[in-house]
Coordinates of C-alpha atoms and ligand atoms in Angstrom, one line a residue:
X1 CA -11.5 -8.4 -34.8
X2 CA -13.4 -11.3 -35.1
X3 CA -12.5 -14.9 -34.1
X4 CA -11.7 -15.8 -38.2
X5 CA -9.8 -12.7 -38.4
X6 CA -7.9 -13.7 -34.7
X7 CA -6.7 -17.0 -36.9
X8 CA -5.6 -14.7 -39.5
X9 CA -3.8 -12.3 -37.1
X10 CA 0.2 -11.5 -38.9
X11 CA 2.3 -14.3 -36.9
X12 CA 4.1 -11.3 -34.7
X13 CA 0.6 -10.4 -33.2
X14 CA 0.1 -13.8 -32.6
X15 CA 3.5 -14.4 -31.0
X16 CA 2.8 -11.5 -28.9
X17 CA -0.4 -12.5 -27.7
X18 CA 0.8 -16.3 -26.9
X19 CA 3.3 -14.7 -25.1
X20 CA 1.3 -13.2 -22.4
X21 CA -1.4 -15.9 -22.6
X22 CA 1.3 -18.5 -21.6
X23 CA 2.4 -15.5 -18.9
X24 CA -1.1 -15.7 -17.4
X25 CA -1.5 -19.4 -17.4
X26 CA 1.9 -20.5 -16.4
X27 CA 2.0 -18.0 -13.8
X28 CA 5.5 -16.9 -15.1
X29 CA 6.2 -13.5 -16.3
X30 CA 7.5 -12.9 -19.4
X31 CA 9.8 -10.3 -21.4
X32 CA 8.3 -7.7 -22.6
X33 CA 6.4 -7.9 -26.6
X34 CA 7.5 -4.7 -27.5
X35 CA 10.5 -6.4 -29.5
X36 CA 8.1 -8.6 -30.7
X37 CA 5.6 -5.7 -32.4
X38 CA 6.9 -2.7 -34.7
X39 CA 7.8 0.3 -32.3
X40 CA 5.1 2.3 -30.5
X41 CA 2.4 0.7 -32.8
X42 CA -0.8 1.2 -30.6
X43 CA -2.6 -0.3 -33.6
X44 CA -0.9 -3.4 -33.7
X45 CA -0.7 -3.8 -29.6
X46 CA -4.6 -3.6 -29.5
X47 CA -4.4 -6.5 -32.1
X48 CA -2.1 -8.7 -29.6
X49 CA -5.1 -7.8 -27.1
X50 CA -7.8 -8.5 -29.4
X51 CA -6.6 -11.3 -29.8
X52 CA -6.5 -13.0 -25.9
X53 CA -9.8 -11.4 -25.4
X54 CA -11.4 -13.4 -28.0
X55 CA -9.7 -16.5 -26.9
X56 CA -11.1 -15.5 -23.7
X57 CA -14.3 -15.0 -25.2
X58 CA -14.2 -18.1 -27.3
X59 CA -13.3 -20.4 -23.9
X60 CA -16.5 -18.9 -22.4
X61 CA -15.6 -15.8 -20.4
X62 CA -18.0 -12.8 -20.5
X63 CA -16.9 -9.6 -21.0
X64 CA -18.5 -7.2 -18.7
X65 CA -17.3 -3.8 -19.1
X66 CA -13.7 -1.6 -20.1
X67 CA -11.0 -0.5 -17.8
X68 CA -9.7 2.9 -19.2
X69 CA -5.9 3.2 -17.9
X70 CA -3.1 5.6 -17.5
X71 CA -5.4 8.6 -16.7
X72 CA -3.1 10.0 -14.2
X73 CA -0.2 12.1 -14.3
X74 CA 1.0 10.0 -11.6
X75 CA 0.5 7.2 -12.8
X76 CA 1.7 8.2 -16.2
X77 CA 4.6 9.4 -14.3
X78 CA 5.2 5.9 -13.2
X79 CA 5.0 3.8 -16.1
X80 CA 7.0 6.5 -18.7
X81 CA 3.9 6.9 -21.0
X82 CA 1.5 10.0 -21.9
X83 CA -1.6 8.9 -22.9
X84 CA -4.6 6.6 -21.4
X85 CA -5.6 3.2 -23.2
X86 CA -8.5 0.5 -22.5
X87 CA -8.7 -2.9 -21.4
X88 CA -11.6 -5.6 -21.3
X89 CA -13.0 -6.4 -17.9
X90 CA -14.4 -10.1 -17.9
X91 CA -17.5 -11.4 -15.3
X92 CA -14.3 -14.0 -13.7
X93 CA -12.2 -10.3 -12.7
X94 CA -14.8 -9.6 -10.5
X95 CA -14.1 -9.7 -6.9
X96 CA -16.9 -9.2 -4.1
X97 CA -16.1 -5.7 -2.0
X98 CA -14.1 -6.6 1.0
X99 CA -13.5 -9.9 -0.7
X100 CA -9.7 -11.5 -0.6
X101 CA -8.0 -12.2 -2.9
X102 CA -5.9 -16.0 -3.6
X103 CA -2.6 -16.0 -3.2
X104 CA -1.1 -17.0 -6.2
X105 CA -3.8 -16.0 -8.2
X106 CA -1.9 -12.6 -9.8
X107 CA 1.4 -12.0 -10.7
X108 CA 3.0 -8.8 -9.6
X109 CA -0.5 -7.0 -8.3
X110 CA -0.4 -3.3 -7.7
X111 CA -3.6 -1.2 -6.5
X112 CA -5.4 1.6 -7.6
X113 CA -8.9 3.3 -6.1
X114 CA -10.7 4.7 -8.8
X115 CA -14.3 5.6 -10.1
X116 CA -16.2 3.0 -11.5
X117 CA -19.8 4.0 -13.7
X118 CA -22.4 1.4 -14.2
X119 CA -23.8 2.2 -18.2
X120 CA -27.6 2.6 -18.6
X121 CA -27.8 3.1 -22.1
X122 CA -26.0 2.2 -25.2
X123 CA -23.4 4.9 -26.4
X124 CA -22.8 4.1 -30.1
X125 CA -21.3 7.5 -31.0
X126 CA -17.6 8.1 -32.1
X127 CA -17.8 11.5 -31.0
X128 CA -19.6 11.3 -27.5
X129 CA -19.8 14.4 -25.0
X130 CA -19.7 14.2 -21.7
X131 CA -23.4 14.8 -21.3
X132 CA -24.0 11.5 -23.9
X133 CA -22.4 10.6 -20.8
X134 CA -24.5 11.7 -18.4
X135 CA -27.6 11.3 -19.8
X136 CA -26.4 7.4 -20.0
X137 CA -24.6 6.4 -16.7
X138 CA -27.0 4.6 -14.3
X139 CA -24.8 5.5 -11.3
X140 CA -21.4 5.6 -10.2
X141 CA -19.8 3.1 -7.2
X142 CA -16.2 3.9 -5.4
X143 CA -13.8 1.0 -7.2
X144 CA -10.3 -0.7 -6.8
X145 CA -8.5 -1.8 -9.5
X146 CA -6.2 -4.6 -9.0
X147 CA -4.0 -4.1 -11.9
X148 CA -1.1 -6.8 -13.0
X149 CA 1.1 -7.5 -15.3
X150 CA 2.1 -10.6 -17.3
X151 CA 5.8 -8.6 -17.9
X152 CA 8.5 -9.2 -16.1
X153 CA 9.4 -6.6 -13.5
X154 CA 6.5 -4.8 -14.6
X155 CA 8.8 -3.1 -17.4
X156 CA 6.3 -1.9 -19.6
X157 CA 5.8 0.8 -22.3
X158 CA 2.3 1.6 -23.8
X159 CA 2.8 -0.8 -26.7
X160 CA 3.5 -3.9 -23.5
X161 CA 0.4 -2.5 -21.0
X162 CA -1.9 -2.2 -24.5
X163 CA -0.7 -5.4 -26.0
X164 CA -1.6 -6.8 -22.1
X165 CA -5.0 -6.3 -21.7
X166 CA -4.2 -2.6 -20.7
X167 CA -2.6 -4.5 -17.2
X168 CA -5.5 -5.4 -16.0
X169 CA -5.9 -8.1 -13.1
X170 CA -9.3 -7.5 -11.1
X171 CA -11.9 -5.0 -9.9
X172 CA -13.4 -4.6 -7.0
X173 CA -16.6 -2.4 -6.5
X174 CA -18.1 -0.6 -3.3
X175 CA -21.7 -2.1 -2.5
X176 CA -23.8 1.3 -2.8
X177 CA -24.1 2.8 -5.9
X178 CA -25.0 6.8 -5.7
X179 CA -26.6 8.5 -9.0
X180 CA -25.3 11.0 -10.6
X181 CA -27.2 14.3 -10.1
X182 CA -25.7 16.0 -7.7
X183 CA -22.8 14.4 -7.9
X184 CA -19.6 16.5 -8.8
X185 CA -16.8 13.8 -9.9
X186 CA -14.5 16.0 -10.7
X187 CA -14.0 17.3 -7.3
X188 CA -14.2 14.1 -5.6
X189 CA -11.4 13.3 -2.9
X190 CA -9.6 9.9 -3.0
X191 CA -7.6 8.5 0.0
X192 CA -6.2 5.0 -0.3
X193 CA -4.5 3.2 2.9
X194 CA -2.8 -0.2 2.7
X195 CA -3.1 -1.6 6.4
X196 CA -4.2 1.6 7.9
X197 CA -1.3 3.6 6.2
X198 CA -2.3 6.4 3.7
X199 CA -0.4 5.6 0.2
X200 CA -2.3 7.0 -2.6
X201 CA -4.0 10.2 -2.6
X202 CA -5.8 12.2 -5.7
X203 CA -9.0 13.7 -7.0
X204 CA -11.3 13.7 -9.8
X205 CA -9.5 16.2 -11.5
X206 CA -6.6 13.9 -11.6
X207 CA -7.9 11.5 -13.8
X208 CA -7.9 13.3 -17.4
X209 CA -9.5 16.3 -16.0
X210 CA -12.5 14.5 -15.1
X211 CA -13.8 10.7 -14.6
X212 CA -16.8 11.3 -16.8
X213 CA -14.3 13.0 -19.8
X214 CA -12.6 10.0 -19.6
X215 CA -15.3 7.9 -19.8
X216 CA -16.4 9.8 -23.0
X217 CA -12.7 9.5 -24.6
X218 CA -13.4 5.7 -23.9
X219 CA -16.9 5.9 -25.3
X220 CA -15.4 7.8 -28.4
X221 CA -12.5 5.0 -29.0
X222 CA -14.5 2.4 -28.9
X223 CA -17.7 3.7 -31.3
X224 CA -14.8 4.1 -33.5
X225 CA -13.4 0.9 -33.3
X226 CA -17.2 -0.7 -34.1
X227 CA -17.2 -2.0 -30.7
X228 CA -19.3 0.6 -28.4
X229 CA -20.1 0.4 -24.9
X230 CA -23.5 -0.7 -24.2
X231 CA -26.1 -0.6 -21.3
X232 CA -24.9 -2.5 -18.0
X233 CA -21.1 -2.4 -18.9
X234 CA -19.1 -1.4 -15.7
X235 CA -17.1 1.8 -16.7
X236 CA -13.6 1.7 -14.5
X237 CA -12.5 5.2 -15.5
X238 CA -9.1 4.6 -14.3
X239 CA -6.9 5.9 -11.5
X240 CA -6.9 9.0 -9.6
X241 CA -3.8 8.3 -7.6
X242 CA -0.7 6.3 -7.9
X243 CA -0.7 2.5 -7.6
X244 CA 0.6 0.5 -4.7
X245 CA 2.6 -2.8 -4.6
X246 CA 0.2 -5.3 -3.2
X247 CA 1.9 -8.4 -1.1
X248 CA 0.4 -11.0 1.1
X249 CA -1.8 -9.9 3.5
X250 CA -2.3 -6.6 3.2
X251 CA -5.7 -4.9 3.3
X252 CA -6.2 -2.0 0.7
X253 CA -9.3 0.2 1.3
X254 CA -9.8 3.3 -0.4
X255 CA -12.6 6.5 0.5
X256 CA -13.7 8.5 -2.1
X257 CA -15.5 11.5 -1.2
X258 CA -19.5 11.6 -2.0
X259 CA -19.3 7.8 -3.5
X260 CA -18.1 5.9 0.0
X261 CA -15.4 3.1 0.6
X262 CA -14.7 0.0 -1.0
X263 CA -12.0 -2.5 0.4
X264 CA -10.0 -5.7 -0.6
X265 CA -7.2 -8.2 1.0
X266 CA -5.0 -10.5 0.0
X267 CA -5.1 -13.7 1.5
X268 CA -1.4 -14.7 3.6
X269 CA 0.6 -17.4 1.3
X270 CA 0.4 -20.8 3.2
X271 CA 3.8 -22.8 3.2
X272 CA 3.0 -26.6 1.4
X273 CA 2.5 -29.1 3.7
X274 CA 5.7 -30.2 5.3
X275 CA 7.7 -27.4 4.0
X276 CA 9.8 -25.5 6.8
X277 CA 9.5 -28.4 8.9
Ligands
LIG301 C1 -1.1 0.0 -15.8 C2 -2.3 0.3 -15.5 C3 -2.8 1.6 -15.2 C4 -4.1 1.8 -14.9 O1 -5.0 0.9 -14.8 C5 -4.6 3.2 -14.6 O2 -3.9 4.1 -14.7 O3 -5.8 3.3 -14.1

């Protein structure tokens, strides 16, 4: 979708997509847009999401890379749906590892430690194999993904987290990246603690069999959507455990076996001045 065709969008895309714009900038939650868009059209909900991402694009964000989400049962488990879907990742969604986070700056953030692949080489094919894969990923980095959402209570189904930018919040990305060969990503070990206690726990395997398959179902989606990955997009290939509720002050850090550790906080709200006094 182009920005012409965004002005053109049917008025319920559009209605959907000022929805969760005004979400975002208001810092207010809103209800979810599924009544908004005809039932369970995935079509139509990555319309509402083409949409802010090209307002995004238009007000001078960069777009960086693709979250792929919902790759885990558990997840899946968690949100009611059974199959993954993609989100942009703009340059501003960045956050330095063992940065902190604002407070105030998300809505309702949850965590999720995942593995993140840095593209070498463009991967224009609608039917791209895991070794098209391979043969293209610079290296791979442990990640967390702070996901959000712009819906109230976080009561989403696929059509909502598509419509939403697939959740999305920020990333976070461990500071050594490791190269493939030798690497075996499917057997990888995850272990995520939130001040020091253990609360998410998967592997590889958990998310869509393998990190790199899903990173070729992503590949696939988007050569066929005329919008391919291409070399130096960051590749967040989505969870491999359930999220956590983050609040104030807690310090997330997840290991991930052969890749390393990666770590974020979130900074303590501050009462405004003279408040409690
Ligand atoms: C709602 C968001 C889910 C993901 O980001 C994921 O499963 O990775």
């Amino acid at each position: 979708m182009t920005a012409r065709e965004v002005l053109k969008a049917a008025p319920d895309v559009v209605k959907a997509a000022d929805t969760l714009s005004e979400a975002a900038r208001t810092g207010r939650t809103c209800p979810p847009v599924r009544s908004l868009l005809p039932e369970g059209d995935i079509d139509t909900a990555y319309a509402v999401q083409r949409v802010n991402v090209e307002r995004g694009l238009a007000a001078g964000r960069r777009i960086v890379g693709r979250k792929i989400g919902l790759t885990s049962p558990a997840v899946q488990r968690q949100l009611g749906v059974d199959q993954p879907d993609f989100g942009a990742l703009f340059a501003d969604m960045a956050v330095p590892e063992s940065g902190v986070v604002a407070a105030g700056r998300l809505l309702q953030p949850k965590v999720e430690a995942e593995v993140a692949l840095v593209i070498g080489a463009d991967l224009p094919h609608a039917e791209c194999t895991v070794a098209d894969i391979l043969r293209a990923v610079d290296f791979a980095l442990p990640a967390l993904e702070i996901v959000d959402s712009r819906i109230e209570g976080w009561d989403i189904r696929l059509v909502d987290t598509v419509a939403d930018n697939a959740s999305s919040g920020l990333f976070v990305l461990g500071g050594t990246p490791v190269p493939l060969s030798g690497l075996d990503l499917r057997g990888v070990r995850m272990t995520m603690t939130r001040g020091g206690e253990v609360v998410s726990e998967g592997t590889g395997a958990d998310c869509l069999g393998s990190p790199l398959g899903a990173a070729a179902w992503l590949a696939s989606t988007l050569a066929g959507r005329g919008d391919p990955l291409r070399a130096g997009d960051v590749v967040l290939t989505g969870a491999l455990g359930p999220m956590a509720v983050a609040a104030p002050g807690d310090r997330f850090e997840a290991r991930i076996s052969q890749l390393g550790r990666v770590a974020v906080e979130f900074a303590v709200e501050f009462a405004a001045e003279g408040e409690g006094l």
